[in-house]
Short mmCIF file of C-alpha atoms and ligand atoms in Angstrom, two decimals:
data_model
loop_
_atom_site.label_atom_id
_atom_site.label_comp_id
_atom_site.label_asym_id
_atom_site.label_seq_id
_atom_site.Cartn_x
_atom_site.Cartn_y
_atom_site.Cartn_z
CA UNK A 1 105.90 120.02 101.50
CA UNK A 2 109.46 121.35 102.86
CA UNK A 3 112.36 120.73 100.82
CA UNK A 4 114.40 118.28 101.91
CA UNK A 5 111.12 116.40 102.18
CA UNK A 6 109.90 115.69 98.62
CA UNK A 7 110.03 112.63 97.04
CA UNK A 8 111.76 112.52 94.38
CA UNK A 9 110.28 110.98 90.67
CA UNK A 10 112.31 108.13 90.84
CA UNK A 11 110.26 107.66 94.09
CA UNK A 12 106.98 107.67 92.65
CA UNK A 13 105.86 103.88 92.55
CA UNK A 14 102.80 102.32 91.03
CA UNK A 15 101.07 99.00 89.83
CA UNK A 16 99.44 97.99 87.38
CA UNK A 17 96.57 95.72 86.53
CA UNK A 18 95.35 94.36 83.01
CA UNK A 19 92.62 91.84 82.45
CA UNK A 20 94.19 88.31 83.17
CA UNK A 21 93.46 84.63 81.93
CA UNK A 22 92.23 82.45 84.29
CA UNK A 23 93.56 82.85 87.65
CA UNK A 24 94.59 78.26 89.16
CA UNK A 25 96.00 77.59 91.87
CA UNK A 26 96.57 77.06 95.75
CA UNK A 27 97.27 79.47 98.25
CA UNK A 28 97.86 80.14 101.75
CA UNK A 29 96.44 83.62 103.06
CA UNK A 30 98.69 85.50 105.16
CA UNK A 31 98.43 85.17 108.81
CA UNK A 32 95.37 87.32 110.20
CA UNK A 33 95.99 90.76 111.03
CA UNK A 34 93.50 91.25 114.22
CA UNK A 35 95.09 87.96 116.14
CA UNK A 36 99.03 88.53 115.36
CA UNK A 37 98.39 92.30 116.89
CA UNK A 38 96.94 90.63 119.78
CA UNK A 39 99.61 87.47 120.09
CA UNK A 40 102.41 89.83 120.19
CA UNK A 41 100.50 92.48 123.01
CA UNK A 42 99.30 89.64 125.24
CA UNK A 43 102.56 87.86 124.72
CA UNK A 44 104.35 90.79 126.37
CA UNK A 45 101.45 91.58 128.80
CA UNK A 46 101.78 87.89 130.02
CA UNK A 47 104.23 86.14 132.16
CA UNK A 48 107.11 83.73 130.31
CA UNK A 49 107.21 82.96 127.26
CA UNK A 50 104.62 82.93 124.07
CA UNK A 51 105.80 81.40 121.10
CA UNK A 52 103.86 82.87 117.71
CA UNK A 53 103.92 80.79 114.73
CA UNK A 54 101.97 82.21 111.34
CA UNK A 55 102.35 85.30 112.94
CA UNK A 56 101.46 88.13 109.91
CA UNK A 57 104.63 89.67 108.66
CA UNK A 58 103.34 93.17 107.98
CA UNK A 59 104.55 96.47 108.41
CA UNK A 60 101.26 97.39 110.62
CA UNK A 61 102.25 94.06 112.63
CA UNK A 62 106.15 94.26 112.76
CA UNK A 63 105.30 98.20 114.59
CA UNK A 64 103.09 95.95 116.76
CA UNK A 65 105.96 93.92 117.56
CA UNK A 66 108.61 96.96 117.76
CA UNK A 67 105.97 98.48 120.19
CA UNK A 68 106.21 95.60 122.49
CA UNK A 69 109.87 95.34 122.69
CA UNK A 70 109.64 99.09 123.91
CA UNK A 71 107.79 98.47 126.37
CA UNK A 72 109.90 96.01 127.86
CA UNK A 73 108.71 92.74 126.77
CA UNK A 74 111.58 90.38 124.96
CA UNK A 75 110.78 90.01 121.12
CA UNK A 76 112.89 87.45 118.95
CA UNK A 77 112.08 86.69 115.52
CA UNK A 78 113.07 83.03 115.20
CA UNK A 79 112.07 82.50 111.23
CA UNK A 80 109.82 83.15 109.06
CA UNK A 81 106.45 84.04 110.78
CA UNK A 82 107.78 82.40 113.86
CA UNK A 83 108.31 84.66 117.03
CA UNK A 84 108.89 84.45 120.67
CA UNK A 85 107.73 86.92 122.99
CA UNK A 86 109.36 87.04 126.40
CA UNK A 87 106.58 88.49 128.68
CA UNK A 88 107.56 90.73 132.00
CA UNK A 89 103.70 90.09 133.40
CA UNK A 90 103.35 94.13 132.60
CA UNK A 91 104.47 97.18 130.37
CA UNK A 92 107.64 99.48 131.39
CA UNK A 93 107.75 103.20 130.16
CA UNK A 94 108.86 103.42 126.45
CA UNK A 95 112.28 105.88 126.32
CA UNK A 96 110.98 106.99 122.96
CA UNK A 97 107.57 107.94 120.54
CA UNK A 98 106.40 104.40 120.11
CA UNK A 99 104.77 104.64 116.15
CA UNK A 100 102.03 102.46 114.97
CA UNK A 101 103.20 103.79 111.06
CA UNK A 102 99.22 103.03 109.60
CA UNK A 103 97.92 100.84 112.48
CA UNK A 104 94.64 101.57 114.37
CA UNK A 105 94.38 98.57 115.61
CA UNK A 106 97.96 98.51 117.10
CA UNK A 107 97.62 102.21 118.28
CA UNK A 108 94.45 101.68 120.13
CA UNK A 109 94.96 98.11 121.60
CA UNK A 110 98.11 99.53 122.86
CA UNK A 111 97.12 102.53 124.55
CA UNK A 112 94.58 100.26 126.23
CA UNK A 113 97.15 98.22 127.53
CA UNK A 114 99.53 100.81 128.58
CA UNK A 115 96.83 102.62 130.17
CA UNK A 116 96.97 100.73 133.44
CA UNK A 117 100.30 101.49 133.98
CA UNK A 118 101.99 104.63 135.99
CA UNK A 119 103.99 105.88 132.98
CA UNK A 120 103.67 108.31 130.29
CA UNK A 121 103.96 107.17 126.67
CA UNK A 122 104.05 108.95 123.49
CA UNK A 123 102.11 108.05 120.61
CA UNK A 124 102.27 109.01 116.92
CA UNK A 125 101.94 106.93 113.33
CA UNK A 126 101.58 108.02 109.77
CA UNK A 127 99.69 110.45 107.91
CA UNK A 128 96.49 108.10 107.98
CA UNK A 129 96.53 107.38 111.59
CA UNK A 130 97.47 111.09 112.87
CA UNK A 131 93.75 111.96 111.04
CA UNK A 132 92.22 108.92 112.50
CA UNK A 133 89.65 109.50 115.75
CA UNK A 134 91.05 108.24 119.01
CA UNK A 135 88.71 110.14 121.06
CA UNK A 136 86.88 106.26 121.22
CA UNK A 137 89.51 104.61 123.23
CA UNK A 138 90.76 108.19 125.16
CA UNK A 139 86.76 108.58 126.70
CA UNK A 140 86.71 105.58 128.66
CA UNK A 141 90.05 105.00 129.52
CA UNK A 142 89.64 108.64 130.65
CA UNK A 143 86.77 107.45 132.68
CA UNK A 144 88.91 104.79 134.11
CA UNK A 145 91.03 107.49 135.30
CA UNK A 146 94.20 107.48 132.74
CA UNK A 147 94.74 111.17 131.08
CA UNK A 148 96.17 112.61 128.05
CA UNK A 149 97.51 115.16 125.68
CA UNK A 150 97.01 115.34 121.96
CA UNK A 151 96.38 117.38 119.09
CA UNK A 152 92.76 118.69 118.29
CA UNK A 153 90.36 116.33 118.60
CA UNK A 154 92.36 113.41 119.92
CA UNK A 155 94.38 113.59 117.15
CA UNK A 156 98.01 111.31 117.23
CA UNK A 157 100.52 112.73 117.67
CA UNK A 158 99.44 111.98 121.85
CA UNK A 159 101.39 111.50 125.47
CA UNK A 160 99.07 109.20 127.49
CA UNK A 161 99.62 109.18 131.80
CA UNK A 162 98.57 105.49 132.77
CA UNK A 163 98.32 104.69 136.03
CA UNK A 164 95.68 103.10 138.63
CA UNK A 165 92.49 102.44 137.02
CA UNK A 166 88.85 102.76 138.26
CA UNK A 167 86.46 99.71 137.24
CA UNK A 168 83.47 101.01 134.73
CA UNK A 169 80.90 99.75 132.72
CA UNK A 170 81.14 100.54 129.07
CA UNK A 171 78.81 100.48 125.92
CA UNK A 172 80.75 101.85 123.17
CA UNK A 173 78.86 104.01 120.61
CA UNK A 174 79.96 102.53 118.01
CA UNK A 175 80.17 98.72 116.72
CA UNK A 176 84.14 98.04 117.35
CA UNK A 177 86.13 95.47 118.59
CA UNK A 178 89.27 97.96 118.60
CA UNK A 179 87.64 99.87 121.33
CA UNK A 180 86.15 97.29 123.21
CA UNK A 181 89.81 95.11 122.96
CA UNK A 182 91.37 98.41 124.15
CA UNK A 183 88.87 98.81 127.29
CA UNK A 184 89.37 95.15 128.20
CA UNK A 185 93.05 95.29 128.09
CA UNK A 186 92.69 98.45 130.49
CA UNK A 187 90.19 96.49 132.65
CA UNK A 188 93.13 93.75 133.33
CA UNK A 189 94.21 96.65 135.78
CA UNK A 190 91.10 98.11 136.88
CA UNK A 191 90.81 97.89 140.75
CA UNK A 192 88.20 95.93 140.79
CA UNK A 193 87.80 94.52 136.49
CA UNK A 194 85.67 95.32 133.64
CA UNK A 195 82.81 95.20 132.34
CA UNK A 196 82.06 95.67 128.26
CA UNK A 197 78.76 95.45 126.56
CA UNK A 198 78.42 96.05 122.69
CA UNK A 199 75.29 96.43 120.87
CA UNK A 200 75.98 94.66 117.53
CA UNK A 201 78.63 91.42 118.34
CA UNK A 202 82.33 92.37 116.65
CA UNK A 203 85.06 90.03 116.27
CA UNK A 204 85.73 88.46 119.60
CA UNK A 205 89.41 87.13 119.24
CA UNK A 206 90.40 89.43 122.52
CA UNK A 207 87.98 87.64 124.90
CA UNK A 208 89.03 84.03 123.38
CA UNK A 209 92.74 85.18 123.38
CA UNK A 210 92.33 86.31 126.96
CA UNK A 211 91.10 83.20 128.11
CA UNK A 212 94.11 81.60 126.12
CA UNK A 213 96.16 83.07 128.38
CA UNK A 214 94.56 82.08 131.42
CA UNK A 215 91.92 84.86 131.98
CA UNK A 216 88.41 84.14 132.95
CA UNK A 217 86.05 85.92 131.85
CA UNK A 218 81.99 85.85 131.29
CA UNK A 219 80.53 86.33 127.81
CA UNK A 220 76.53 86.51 127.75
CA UNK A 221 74.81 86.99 124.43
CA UNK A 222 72.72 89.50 124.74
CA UNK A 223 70.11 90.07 121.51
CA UNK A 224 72.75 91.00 118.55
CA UNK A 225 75.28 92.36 121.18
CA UNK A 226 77.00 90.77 124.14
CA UNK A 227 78.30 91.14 127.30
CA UNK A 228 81.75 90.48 128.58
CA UNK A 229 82.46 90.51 132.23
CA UNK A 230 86.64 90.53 133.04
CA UNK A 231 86.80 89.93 136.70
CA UNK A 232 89.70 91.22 138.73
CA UNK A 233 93.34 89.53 139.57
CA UNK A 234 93.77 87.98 136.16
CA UNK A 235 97.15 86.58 135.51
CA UNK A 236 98.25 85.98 131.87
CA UNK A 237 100.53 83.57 131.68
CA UNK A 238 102.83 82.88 127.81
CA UNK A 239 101.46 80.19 125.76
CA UNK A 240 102.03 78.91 122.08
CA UNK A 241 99.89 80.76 119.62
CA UNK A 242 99.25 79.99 115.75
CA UNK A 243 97.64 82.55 113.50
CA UNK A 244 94.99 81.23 111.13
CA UNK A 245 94.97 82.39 107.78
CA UNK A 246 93.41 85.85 107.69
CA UNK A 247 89.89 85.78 105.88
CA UNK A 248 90.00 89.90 105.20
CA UNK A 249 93.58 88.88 103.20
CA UNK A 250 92.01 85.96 101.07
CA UNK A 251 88.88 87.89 99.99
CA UNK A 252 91.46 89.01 97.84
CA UNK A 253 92.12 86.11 95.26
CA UNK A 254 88.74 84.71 96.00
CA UNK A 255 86.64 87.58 94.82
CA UNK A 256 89.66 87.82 91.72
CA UNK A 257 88.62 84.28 91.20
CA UNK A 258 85.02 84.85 90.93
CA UNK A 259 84.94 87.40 88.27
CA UNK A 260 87.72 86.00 86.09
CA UNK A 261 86.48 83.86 83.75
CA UNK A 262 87.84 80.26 84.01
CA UNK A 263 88.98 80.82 87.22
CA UNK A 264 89.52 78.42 90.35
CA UNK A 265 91.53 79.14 93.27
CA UNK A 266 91.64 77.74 96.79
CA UNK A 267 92.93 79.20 99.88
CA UNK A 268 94.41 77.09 102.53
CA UNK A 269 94.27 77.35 106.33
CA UNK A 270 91.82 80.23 106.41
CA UNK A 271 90.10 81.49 109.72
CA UNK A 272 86.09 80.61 109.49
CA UNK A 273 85.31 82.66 112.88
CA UNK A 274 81.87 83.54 112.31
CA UNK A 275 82.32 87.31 113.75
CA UNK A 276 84.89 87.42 110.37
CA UNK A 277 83.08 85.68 107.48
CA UNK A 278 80.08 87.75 106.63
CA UNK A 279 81.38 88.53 103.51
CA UNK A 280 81.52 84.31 102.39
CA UNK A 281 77.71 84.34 103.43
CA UNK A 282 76.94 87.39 100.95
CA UNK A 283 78.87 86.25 97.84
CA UNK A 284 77.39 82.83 99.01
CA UNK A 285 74.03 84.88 98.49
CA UNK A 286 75.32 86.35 95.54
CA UNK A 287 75.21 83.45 93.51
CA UNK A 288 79.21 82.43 94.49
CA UNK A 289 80.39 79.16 94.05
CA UNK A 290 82.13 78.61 97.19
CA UNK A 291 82.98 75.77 99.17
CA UNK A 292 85.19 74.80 102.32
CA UNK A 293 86.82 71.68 103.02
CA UNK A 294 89.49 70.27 105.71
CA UNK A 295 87.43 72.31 108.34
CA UNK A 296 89.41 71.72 111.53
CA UNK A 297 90.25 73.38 114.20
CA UNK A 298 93.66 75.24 115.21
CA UNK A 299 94.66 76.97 118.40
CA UNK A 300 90.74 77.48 119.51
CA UNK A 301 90.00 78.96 116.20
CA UNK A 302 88.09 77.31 113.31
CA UNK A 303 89.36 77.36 109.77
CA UNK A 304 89.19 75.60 106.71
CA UNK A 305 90.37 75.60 102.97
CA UNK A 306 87.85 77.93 100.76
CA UNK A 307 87.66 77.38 96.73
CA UNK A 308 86.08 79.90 94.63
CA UNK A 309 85.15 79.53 91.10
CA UNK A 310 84.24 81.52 88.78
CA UNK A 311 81.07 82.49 89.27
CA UNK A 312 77.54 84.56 87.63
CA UNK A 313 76.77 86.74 90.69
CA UNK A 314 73.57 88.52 91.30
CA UNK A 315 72.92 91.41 93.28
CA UNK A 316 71.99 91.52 97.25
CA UNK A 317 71.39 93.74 99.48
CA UNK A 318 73.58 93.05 102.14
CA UNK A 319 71.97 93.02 105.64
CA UNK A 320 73.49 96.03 107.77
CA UNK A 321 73.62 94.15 111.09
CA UNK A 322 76.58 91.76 109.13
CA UNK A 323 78.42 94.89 109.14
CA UNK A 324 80.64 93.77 111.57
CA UNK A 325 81.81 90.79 110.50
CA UNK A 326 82.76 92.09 107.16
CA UNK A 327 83.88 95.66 108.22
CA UNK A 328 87.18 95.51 106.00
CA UNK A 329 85.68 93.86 102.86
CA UNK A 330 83.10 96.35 101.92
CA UNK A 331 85.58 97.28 99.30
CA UNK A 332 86.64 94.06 97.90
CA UNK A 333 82.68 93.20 97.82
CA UNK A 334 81.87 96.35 96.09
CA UNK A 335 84.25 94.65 92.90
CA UNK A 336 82.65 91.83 93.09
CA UNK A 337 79.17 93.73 92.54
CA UNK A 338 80.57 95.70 89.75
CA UNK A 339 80.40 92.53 88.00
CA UNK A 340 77.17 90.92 89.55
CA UNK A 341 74.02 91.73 87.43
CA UNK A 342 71.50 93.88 89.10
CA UNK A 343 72.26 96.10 91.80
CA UNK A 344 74.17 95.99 95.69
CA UNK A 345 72.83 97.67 98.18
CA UNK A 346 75.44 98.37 101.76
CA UNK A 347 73.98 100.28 104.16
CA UNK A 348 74.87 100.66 107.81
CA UNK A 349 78.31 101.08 107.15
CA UNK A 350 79.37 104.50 108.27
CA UNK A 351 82.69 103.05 109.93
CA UNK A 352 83.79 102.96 106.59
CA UNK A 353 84.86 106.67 106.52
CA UNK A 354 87.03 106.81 109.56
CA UNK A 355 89.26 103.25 108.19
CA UNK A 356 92.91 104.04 106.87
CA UNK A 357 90.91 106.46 104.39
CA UNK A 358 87.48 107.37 103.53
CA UNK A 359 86.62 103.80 102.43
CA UNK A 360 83.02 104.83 101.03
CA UNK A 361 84.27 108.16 99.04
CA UNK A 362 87.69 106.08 97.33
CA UNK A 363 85.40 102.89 96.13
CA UNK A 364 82.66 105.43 94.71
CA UNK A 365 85.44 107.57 93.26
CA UNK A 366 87.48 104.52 92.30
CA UNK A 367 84.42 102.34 90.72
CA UNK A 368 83.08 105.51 89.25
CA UNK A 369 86.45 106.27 87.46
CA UNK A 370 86.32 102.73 86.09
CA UNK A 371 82.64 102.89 84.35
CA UNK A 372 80.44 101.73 87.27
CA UNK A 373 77.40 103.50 88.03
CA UNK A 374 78.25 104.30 91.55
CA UNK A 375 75.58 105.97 94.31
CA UNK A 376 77.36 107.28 97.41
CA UNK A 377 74.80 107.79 100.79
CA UNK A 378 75.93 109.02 104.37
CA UNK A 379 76.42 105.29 105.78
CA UNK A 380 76.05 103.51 102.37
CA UNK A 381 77.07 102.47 98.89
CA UNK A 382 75.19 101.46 96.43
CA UNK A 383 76.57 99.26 93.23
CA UNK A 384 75.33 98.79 90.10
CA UNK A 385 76.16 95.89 88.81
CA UNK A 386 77.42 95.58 84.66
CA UNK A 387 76.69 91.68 84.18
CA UNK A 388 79.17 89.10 84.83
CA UNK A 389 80.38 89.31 81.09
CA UNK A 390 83.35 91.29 82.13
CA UNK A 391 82.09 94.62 80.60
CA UNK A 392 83.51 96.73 83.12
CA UNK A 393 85.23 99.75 81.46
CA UNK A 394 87.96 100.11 83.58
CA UNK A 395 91.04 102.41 82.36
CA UNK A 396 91.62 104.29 85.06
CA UNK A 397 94.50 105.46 87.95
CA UNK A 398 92.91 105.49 91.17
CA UNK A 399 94.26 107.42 93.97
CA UNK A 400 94.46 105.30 97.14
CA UNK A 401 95.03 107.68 100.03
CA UNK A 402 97.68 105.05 101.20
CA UNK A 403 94.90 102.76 101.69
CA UNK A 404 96.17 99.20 101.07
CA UNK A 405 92.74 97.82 100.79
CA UNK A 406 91.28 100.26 98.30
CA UNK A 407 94.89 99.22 96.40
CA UNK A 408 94.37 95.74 96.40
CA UNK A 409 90.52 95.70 95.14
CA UNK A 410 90.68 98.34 92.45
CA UNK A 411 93.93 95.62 91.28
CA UNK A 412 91.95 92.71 91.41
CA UNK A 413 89.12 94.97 89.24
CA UNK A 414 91.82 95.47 86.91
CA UNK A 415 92.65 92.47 86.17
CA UNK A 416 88.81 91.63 85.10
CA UNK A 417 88.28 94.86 83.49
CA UNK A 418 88.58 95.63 79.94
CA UNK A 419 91.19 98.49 79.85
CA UNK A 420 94.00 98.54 82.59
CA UNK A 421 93.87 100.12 86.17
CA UNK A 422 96.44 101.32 88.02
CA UNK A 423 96.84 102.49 91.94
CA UNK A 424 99.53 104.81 93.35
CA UNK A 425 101.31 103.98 96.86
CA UNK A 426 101.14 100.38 96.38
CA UNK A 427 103.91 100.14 98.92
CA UNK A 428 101.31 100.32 101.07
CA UNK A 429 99.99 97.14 100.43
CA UNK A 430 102.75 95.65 102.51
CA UNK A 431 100.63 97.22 105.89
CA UNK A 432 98.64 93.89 105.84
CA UNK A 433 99.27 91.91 102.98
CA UNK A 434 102.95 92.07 101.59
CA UNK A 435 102.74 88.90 99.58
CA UNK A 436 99.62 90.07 97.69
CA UNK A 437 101.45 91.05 94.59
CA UNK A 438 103.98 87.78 94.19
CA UNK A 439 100.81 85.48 95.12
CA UNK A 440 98.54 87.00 92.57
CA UNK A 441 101.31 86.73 89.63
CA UNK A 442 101.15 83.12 90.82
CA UNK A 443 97.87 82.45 90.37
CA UNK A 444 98.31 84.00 87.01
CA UNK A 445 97.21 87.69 87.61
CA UNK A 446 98.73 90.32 84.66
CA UNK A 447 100.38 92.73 87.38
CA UNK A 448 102.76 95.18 86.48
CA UNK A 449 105.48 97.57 88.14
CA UNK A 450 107.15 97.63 91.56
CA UNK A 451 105.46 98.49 94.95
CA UNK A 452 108.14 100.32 96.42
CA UNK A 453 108.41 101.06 100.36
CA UNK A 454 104.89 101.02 103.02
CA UNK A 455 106.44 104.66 104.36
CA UNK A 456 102.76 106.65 104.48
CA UNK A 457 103.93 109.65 103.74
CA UNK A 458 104.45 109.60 99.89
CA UNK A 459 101.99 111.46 98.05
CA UNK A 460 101.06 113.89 100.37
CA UNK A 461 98.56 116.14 98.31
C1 LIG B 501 90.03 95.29 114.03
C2 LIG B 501 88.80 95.85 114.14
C3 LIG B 501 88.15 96.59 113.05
C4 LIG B 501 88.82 96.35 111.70
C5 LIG B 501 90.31 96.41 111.81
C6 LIG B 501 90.81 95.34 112.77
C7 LIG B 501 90.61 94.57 115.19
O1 LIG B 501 88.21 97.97 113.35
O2 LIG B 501 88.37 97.31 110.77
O3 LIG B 501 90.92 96.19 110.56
O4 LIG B 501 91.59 93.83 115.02
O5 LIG B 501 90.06 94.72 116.30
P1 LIG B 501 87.11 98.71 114.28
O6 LIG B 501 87.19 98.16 115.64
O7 LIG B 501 87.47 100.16 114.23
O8 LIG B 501 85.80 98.41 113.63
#
């Protein structure tokens, strides 16, 4: 690293987590990351006003919202979670690099959205998202006539020339709602719309946002995958949104709550969308003891209060067509089997290596480092589990990558562990989740040491 560039020791940040008493309490998760990237780029897409409340306060988020306000749209932040978005009905050219910091979601959403435009705009974000693949969204808005110019491989740092768009059809190789959100919000400029059809069903809060706005559009199940027509000459027009508690955030203190003996811990307000709760249906089949109350239903989206208790989990093997609906808690699921009896099989999971790090090599490496016997496959992870009696070794500092969900679950195995764990960039953790570390200590979690700043860029190897 140059000088002038180093961080210095008194930089260096990390957290620790020792084995905790019983984790009591209530909770309310975090708004959900997926819908308050989506308010705050429909918001400015739209015409008039959209009023967020719940909106997630994260740095991946607050670049969201930054983003926007470059590209012309009016963003106020009137308290806490609570936003207005003042809508132009359409993106204007960005006078500087707009960066996403760790954000795939916001990077790729956006691009899709500024795609249709005639303007160039410049895209960049930290060291995780430079390495990230972008080549997903850049074919097919590519087809659709946009062009670009990035580093090797579609590599960020990138300059993207929007402009008229031609109308395609699009299967997407790959299971992911970032690229088909990205090719929809294209389509709302396409000459003559859209159409999107995935294989395997991801989370669908782009086509039910859309229509929040005032888009029509046709969604046809098709088998496991679906359909989704956008006709043209949509107008979006502003309209209150509130963010549901976000179920990837909560898996969190629930899992925590399962392993720690004693434990019981609800979580209010949480979003029970059924393309995001695959992971409540395996630790349901894991033996969990789970259950939701005050189911109701907020802004178009159902949610509900979820208590966990301490539980005796067994071993499943987790069916890879739920892959989707549990993309980001393969991790947090993997702790939980470290302390299941008998082994977890995930399989069809290869998305895994191209999240904010190499989520299959880091929970091998990370579980491994802690005493769990550990088998690492192409598109799959295999845990076994060391009984429920808390006999995981632990002891270990795990190296992150800057990856705020490998962070979080190797802290919640700490604090069930029998030796201490600790995790380097913890700042990080403030990219979805920057309440994480005050909520666990007050649910009673043993966490020690400061976080320090979300920047990215420390620890460069
Ligand atoms: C997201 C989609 C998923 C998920 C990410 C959020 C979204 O990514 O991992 O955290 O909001 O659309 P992929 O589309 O790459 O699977």
């Amino acid at each position: 690293m140059a000088a002038g560039l180093m961080t210095t020791a008194e930089e260096v940040f990390g957290l620790t987590a020792t084995r905790s008493g019983a984790l009591r309490g209530r909770v309310r998760a975090p708004g959900d990351k997926s819908i308050s990237h989506r308010a705050l780029i429909l918001g400015a897409l739209a015409t008039g006003a959209t009023e967020i409340r719940g909106l997630l306060e994260g740095d991946d988020v607050r670049r969201t919202a930054a983003a926007m306000a470059a590209f012309g749209a009016g963003v106020e932040r009137l308290g806490e979670g609570h936003w207005r978005i003042e809508g132009q009905g359409g993106l204007t050219e960005p006078d500087d690099v707009v960066d996403c910091g760790n954000s795939g979601t916001g990077v790729r959403l956006i691009m899709g959205a500024a795609a249709g435009y005639d303007m160039v705009s410049l895209f960049t974000g930290d060291r995780s998202l430079r390495g990230r693949p972008m080549m997903r969204i850049l074919k097919p808005l590519g087809l659709m006539g946009a062009s670009w110019r990035s580093r090797a491989g579609g590599r960020l740092p990138l300059a993207l020339q929007g402009g008229a768009l031609k109308t395609i059809a699009y299967q997407p190789p790959e299971p992911s709602a970032q690229v088909k959100s990205a090719v929809l919000l294209a389509g709302l400029n396409a000459d003559n719309g859209i159409e999107v059809f995935e294989a395997e069903a991801t989370r669908d809060h782009t086509e039910r946002m859309l229509r929040g706005f005032g888009a029509s559009l046709d969604v046809v199940e098709e088998g496991a995958g679906r359909r989704i027509i956008l006709p043209p000459g949509q107008k979006l027009t502003g309209v209150p949104v509130h963010v549901p508690g976000d179920p990837s955030s909560a898996a969190f203190p629930l899992v925590a709550a399962l392993i720690i003996p004693g434990s019981e811990v609800t979580v209010e307000g949480l979003l029970l969308n059924p393309s995001r709760i695959g992971l409540l249906d395996t630790l349901g089949e894991m033996g969990a003891d789970l259950s939701v109350s005050n189911i109701r239903d907020e802004g178009g989206e159902t949610t509900g209060d979820v208590t966990a208790r301490y539980s005796a989990l067994v071993g499943v093997e987790v069916p890879p067509g739920r892959a989707p609906s549990m993309i980001d808690e393969y991790p947090i699921l993997a702790v939980a089997a470290a302390f299941a009896s008998g082994r977890t099989v995930m399989r069809g999971i290869g998305e895994l290596r191209v999240k904010e790090s190499d989520r299959i090599a880091l929970t091998a490496a990370g579980l491994a480092a802690c005493g769990v016997t550990v088998e690492e496959e192409p598109a799959g992870l295999i845990v076994e589990g060391c009984g429920h009696n808390g006999k995981v070794a632990g002891g270990a500092s795990v190296t992150t990558h800057g990856d705020h969900r490998i962070a979080m679950s190797h802290l919640v195995l700490g604090m069930a562990a029998q030796a201490p764990i600790s995790v380097d960039e913890p700042g990080m953790i403030a990219t979805s989740f920057p309440t994480f570390v005050a909520m666990m200590r007050g649910l009673g979690a043993d966490l020690a040491g400061e976080t320090g700043p979300a920047t990215g860029e420390d620890g460069d190897a």
